[in-house]
Tab-separated table of C-alpha atoms and ligand atoms in Angstrom:
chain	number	residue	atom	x	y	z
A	1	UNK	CA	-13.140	-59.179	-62.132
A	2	UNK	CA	-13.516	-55.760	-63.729
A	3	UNK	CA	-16.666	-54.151	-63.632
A	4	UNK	CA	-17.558	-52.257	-66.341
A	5	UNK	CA	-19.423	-48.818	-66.763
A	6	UNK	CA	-20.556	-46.960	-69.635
A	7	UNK	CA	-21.668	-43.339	-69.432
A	8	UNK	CA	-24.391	-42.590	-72.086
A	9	UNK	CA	-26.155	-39.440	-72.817
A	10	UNK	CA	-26.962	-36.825	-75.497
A	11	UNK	CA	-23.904	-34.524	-76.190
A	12	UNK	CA	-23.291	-32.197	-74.186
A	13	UNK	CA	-25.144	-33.185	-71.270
A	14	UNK	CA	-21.974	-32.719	-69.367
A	15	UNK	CA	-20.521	-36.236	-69.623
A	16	UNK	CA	-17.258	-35.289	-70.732
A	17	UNK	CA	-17.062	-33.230	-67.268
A	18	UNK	CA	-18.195	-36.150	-65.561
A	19	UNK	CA	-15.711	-38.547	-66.967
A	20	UNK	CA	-13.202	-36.487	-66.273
A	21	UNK	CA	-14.188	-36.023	-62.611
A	22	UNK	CA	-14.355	-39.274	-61.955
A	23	UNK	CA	-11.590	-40.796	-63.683
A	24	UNK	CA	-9.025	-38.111	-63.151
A	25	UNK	CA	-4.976	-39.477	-64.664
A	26	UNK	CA	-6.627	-43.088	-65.386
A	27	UNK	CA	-7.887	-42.118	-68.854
A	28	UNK	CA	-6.299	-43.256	-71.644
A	29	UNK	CA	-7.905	-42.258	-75.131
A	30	UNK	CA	-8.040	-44.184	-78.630
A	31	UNK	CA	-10.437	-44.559	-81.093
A	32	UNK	CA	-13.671	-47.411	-81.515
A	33	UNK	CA	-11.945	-49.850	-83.655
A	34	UNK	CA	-12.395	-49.068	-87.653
A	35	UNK	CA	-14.333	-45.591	-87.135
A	36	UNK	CA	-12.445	-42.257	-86.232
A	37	UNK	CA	-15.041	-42.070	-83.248
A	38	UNK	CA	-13.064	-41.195	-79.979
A	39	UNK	CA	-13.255	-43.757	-77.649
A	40	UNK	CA	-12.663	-42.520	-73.863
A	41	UNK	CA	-11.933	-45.233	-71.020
A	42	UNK	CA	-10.533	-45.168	-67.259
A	43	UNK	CA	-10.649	-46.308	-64.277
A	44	UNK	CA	-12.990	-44.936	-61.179
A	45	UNK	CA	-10.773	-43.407	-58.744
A	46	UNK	CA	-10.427	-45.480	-55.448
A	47	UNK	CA	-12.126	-48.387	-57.788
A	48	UNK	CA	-8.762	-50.260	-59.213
A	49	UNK	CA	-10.996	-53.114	-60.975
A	50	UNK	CA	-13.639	-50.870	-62.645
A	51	UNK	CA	-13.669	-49.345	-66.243
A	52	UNK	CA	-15.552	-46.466	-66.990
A	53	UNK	CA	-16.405	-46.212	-70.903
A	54	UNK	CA	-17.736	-42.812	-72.053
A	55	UNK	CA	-19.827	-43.369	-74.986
A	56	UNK	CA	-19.841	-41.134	-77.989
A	57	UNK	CA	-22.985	-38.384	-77.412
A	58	UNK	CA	-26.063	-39.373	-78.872
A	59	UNK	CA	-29.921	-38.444	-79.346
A	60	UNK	CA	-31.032	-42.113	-80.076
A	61	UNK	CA	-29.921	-45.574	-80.053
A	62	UNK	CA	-31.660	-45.822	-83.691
A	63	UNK	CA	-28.646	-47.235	-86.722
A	64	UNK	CA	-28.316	-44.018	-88.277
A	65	UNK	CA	-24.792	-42.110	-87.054
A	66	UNK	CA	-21.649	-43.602	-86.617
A	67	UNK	CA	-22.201	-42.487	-82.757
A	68	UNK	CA	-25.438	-44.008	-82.323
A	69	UNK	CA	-23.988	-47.957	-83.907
A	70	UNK	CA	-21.004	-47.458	-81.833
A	71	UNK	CA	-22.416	-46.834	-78.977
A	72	UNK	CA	-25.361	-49.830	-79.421
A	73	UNK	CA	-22.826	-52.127	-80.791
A	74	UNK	CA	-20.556	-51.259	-77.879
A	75	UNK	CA	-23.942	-51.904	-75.292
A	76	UNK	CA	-25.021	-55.076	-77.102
A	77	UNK	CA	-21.955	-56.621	-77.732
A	78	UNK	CA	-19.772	-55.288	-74.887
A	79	UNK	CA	-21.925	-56.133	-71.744
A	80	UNK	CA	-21.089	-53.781	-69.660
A	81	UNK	CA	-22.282	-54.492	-65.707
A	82	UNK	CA	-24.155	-50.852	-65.292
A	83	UNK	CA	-24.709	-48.012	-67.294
A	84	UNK	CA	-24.602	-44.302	-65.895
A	85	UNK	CA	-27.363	-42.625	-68.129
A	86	UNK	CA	-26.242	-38.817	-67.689
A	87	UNK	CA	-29.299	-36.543	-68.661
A	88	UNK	CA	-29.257	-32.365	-69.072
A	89	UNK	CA	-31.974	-31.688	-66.156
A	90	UNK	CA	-32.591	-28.536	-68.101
A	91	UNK	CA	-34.028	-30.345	-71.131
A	92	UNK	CA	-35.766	-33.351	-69.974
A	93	UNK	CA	-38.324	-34.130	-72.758
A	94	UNK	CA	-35.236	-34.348	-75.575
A	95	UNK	CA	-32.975	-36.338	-72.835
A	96	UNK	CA	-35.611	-38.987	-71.760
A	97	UNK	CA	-35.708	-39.804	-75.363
A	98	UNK	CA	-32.752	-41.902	-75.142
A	99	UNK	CA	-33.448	-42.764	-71.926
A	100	UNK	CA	-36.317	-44.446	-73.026
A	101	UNK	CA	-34.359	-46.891	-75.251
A	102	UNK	CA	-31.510	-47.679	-72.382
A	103	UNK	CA	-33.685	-48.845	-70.349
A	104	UNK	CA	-34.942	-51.429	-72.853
A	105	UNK	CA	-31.817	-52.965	-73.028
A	106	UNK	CA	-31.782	-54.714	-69.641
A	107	UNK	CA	-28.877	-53.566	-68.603
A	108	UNK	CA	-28.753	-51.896	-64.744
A	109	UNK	CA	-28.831	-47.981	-65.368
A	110	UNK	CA	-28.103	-45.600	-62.941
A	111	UNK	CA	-29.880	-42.263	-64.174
A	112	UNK	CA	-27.952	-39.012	-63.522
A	113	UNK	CA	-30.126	-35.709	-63.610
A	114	UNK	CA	-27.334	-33.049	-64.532
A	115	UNK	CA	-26.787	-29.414	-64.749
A	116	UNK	CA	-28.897	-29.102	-61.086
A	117	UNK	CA	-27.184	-26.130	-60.392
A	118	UNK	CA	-29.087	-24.953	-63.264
A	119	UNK	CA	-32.115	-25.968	-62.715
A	120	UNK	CA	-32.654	-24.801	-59.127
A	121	UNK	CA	-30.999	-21.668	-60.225
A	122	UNK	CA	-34.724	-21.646	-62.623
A	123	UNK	CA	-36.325	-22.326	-59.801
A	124	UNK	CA	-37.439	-25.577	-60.656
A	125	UNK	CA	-37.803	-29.101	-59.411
A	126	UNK	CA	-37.543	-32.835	-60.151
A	127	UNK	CA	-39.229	-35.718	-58.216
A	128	UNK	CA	-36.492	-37.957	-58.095
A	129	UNK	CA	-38.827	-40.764	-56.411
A	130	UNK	CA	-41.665	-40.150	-58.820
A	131	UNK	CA	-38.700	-40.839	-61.476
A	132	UNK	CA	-37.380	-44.031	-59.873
A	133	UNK	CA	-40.503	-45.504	-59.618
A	134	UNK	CA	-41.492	-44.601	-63.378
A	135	UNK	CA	-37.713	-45.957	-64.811
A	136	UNK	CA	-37.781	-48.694	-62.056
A	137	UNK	CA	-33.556	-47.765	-61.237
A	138	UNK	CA	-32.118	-45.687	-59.113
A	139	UNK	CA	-32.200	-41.743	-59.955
A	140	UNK	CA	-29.387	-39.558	-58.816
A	141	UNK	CA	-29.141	-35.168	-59.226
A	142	UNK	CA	-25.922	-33.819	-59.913
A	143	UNK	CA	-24.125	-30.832	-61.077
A	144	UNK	CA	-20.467	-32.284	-62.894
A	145	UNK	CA	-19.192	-28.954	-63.055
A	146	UNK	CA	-19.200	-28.241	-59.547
A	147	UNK	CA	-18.378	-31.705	-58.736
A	148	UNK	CA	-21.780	-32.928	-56.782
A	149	UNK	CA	-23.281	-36.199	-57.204
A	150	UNK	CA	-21.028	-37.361	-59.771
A	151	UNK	CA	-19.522	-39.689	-57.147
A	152	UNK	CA	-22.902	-41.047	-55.934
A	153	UNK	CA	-23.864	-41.580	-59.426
A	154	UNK	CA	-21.145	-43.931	-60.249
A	155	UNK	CA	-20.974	-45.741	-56.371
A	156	UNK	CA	-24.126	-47.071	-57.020
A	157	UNK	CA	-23.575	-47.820	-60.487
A	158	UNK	CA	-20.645	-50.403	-59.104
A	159	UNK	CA	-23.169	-51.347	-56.712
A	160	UNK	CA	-25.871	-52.273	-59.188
A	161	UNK	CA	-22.933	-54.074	-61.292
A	162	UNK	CA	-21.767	-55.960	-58.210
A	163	UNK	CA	-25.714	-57.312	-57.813
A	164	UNK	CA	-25.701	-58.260	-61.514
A	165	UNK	CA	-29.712	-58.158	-61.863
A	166	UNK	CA	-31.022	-57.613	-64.757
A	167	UNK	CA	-33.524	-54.694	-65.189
A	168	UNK	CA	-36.618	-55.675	-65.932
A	169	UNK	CA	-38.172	-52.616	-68.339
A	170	UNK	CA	-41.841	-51.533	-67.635
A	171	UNK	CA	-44.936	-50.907	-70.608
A	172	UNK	CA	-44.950	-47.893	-72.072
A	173	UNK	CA	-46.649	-48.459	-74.767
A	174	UNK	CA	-50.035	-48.233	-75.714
A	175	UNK	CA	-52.225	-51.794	-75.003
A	176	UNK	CA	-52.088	-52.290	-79.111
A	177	UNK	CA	-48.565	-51.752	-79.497
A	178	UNK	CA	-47.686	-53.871	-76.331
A	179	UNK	CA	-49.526	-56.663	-78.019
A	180	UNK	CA	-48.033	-56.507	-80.916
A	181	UNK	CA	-44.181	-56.724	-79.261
A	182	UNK	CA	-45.187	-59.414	-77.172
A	183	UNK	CA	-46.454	-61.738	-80.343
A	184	UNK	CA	-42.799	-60.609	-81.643
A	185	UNK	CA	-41.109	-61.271	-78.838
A	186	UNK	CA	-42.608	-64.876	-78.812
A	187	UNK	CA	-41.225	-65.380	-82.278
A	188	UNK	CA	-37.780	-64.635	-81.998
A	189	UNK	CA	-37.126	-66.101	-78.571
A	190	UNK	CA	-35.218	-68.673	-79.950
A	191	UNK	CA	-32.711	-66.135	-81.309
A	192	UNK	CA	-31.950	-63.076	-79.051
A	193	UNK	CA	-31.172	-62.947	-75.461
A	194	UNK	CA	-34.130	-63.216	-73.062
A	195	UNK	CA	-32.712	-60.237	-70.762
A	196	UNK	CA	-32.787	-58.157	-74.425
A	197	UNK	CA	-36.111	-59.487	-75.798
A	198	UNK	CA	-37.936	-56.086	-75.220
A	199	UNK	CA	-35.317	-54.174	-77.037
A	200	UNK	CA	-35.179	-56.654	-79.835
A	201	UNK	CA	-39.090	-56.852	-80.064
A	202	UNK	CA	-38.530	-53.268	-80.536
A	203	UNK	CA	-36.310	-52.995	-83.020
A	204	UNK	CA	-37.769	-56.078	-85.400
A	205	UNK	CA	-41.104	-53.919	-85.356
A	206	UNK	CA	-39.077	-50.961	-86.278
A	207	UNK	CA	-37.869	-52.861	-89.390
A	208	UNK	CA	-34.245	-52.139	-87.861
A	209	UNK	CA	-31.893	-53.446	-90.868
A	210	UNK	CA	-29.066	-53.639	-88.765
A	211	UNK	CA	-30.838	-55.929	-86.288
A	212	UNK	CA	-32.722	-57.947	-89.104
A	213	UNK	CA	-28.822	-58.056	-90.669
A	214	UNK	CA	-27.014	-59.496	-87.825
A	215	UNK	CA	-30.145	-62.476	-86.913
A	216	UNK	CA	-30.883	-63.902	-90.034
A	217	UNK	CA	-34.088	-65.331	-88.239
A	218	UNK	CA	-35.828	-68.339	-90.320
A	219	UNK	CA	-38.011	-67.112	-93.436
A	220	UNK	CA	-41.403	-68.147	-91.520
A	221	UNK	CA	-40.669	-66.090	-88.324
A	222	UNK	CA	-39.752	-63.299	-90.483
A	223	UNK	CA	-43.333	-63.670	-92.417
A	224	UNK	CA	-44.743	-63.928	-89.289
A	225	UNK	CA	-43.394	-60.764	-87.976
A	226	UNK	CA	-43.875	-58.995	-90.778
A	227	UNK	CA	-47.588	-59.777	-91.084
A	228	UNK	CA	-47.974	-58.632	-87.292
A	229	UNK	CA	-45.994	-55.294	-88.006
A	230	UNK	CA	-48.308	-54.990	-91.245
A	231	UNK	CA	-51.614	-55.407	-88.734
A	232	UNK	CA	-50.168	-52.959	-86.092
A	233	UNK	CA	-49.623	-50.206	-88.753
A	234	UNK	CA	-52.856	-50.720	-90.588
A	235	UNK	CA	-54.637	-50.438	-87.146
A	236	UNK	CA	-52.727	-47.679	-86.306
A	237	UNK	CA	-52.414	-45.923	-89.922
A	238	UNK	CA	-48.829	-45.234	-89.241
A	239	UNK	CA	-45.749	-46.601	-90.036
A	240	UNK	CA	-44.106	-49.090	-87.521
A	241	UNK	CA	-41.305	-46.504	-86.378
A	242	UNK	CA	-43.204	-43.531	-86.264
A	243	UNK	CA	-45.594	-44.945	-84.398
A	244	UNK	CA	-42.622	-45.786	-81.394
A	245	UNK	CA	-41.390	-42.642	-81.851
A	246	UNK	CA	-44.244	-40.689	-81.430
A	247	UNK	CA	-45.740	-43.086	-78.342
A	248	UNK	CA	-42.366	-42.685	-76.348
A	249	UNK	CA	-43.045	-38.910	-77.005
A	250	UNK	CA	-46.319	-39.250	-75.614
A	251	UNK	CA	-45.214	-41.183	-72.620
A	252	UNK	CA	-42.403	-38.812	-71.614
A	253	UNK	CA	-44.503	-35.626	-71.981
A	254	UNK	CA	-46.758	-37.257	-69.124
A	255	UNK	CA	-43.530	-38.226	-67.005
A	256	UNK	CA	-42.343	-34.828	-67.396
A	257	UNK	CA	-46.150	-33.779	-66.192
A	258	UNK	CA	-45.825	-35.705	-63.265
A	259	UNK	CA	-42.256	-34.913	-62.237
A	260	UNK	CA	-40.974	-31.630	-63.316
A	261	UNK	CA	-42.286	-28.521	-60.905
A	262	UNK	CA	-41.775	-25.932	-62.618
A	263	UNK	CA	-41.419	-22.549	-61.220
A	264	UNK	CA	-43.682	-19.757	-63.481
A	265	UNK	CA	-42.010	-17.094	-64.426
A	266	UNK	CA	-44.023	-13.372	-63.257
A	267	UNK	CA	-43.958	-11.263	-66.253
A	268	UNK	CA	-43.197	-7.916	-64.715
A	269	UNK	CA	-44.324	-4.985	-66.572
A	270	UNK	CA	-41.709	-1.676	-66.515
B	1	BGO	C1	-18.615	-25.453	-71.430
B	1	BGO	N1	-23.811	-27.502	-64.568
B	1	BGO	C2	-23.492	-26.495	-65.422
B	1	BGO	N2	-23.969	-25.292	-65.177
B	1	BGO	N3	-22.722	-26.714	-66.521
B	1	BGO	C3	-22.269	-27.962	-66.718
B	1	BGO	C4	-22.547	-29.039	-65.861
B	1	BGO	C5	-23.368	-28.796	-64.714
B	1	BGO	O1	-23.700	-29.673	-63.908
B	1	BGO	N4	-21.929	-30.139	-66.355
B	1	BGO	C6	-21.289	-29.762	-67.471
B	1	BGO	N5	-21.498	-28.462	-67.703
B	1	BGO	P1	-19.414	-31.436	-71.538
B	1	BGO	P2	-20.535	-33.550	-73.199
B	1	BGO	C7	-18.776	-23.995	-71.464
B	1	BGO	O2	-17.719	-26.057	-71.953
B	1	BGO	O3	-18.890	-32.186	-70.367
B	1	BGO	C8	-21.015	-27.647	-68.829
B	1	BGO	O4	-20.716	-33.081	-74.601
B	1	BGO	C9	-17.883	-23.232	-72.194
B	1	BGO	N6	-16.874	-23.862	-72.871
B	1	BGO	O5	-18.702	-27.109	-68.411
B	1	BGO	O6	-18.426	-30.988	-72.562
B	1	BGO	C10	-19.571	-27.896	-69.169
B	1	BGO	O7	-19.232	-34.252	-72.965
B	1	BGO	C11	-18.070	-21.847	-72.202
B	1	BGO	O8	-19.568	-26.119	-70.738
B	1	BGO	O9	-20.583	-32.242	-72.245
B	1	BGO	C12	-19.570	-27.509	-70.639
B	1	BGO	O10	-21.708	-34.341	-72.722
B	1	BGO	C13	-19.117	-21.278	-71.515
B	1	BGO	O11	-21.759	-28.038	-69.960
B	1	BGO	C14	-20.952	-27.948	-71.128
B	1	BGO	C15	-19.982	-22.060	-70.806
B	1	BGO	O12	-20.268	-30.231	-70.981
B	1	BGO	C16	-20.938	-29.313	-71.823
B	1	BGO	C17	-19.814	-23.427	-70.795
B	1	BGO	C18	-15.937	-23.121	-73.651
């Protein structure tokens, strides 16, 4: 059986680099079928029944580029076995963004902390245990140029896909919020895969068109959910998406408190 890999992160985080490292000759290069999107794949070396997919770059899994559907059409519909979430260690708060959304999907991640060369070169640190235990998967630091970690990285992405468990994605939400995607997630059980239900709770409270498009859930769930996104929002005085957006914000900015030592610059005065 091949187990498959896909390597998601904001462009250039480095994944090209890391692709490239760890497929070597195996990669062959096309395009995502109907799109002029470049689709990379190959194999892990030493790992004959593996496929490694690198994903188009991408801020967000929201429907708005032709990288970002790609890339959630190729997570959603694809199942891949693992996914190696590569992240610029340099710019945490913008990379954890996506982050965020990856791990909603249920699918084992691996998360890669890139560009360390970098960062201790600032001076700075990263509590890769405080960051495990916040993401709930293992966390791994590399540096793809010079060739450290990516190996680690994808070793225990295989090992995750070997396992097959699903991860199961923490609250991050405020109590409110949480509420209100649990009373969705009760309503569209019927239609959307249990190990996805968070991401698809998600995504019906963001009005996602795409999503709402490709269910066609019954007329009375769809009242239903509406009149729960309508309650959330009033509560809140926002509207449904900003009010994820902005909450994920809020939730990284206090992971990034708790795991990012940073090292303060002296000003020196000539
Ligand atoms: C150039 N550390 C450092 N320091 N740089 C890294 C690392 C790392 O761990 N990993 C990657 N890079 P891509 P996407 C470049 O191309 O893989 C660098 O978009 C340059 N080019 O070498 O392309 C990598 O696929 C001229 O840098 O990322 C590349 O995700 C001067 O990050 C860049 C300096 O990597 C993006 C750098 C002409």
């Amino acid at each position: 059986m091949t187990l498959k890999i896909a390597l998601v992160g904001n462009p250039n985080c480095g994944k090209t680099t890391m692709f490239n490292d760890l497929t070597g000759s195996s990669q062959y290069v096309g395009n995502w079928p109907g799109v002029t999107v470049e689709k990379k794949e190959g194999k892990l070396k030493g790992h004959k029944n593996s496929l490694i997919t690198d994903l188009p770059g991408i801020y967000s899994l929201s429907p708005y580029t032709l990288e970002e559907v790609v890339s959630r059409n190729y997570l959603l519909n694809d199942y891949p076995d693992a996914i190696i979430n590569l992240i610029d260690g340099t710019n945490l708060e913008r990379n954890l963004y996506l982050t965020t959304q990856i791990i909603e999907l249920g699918i084992p991640v691996v998360l890669a902390i890139n560009m360390m060369d970098v960062v201790k070169k600032n001076g700075d640190r990263i509590n890769v245990q405080q960051l495990e235990k916040e993401f709930g998967c293992p966390v791994v630091q590399t540096s793809a140029v010079k060739g450290v970690g990516s190996k680690e990285a994808a070793y225990k992405a295989i090992e995750l896909a070997e396992k097959g468990e699903a991860l199961v994605p923490k609250p991050i939400f405020s109590k409110p919020i949480e509420d209100t995607l649990e009373t969705i997630s009760a309503l569209i059980h019927e239609q959307v895969d249990p190990i996805r239900s968070r991401w698809y709770a998600i995504k019906y409270f963001e009005r996602d068109e795409k999503v709402l498009a490709a269910h066609s859930l019954p007329d009375h769930v769809l009242k239903n959910a509406e009149t729960t996104i309508r309650e959330a929002e009033d509560r809140m005085e926002d509207d449904s998406e900003s009010i994820i957006t902005n909450e994920r914000y809020e939730y990284i900015e206090q992971i990034v408190r708790h795991s990012v030592h940073r090292h303060e610059k002296k000003l020196t005065i000539s």
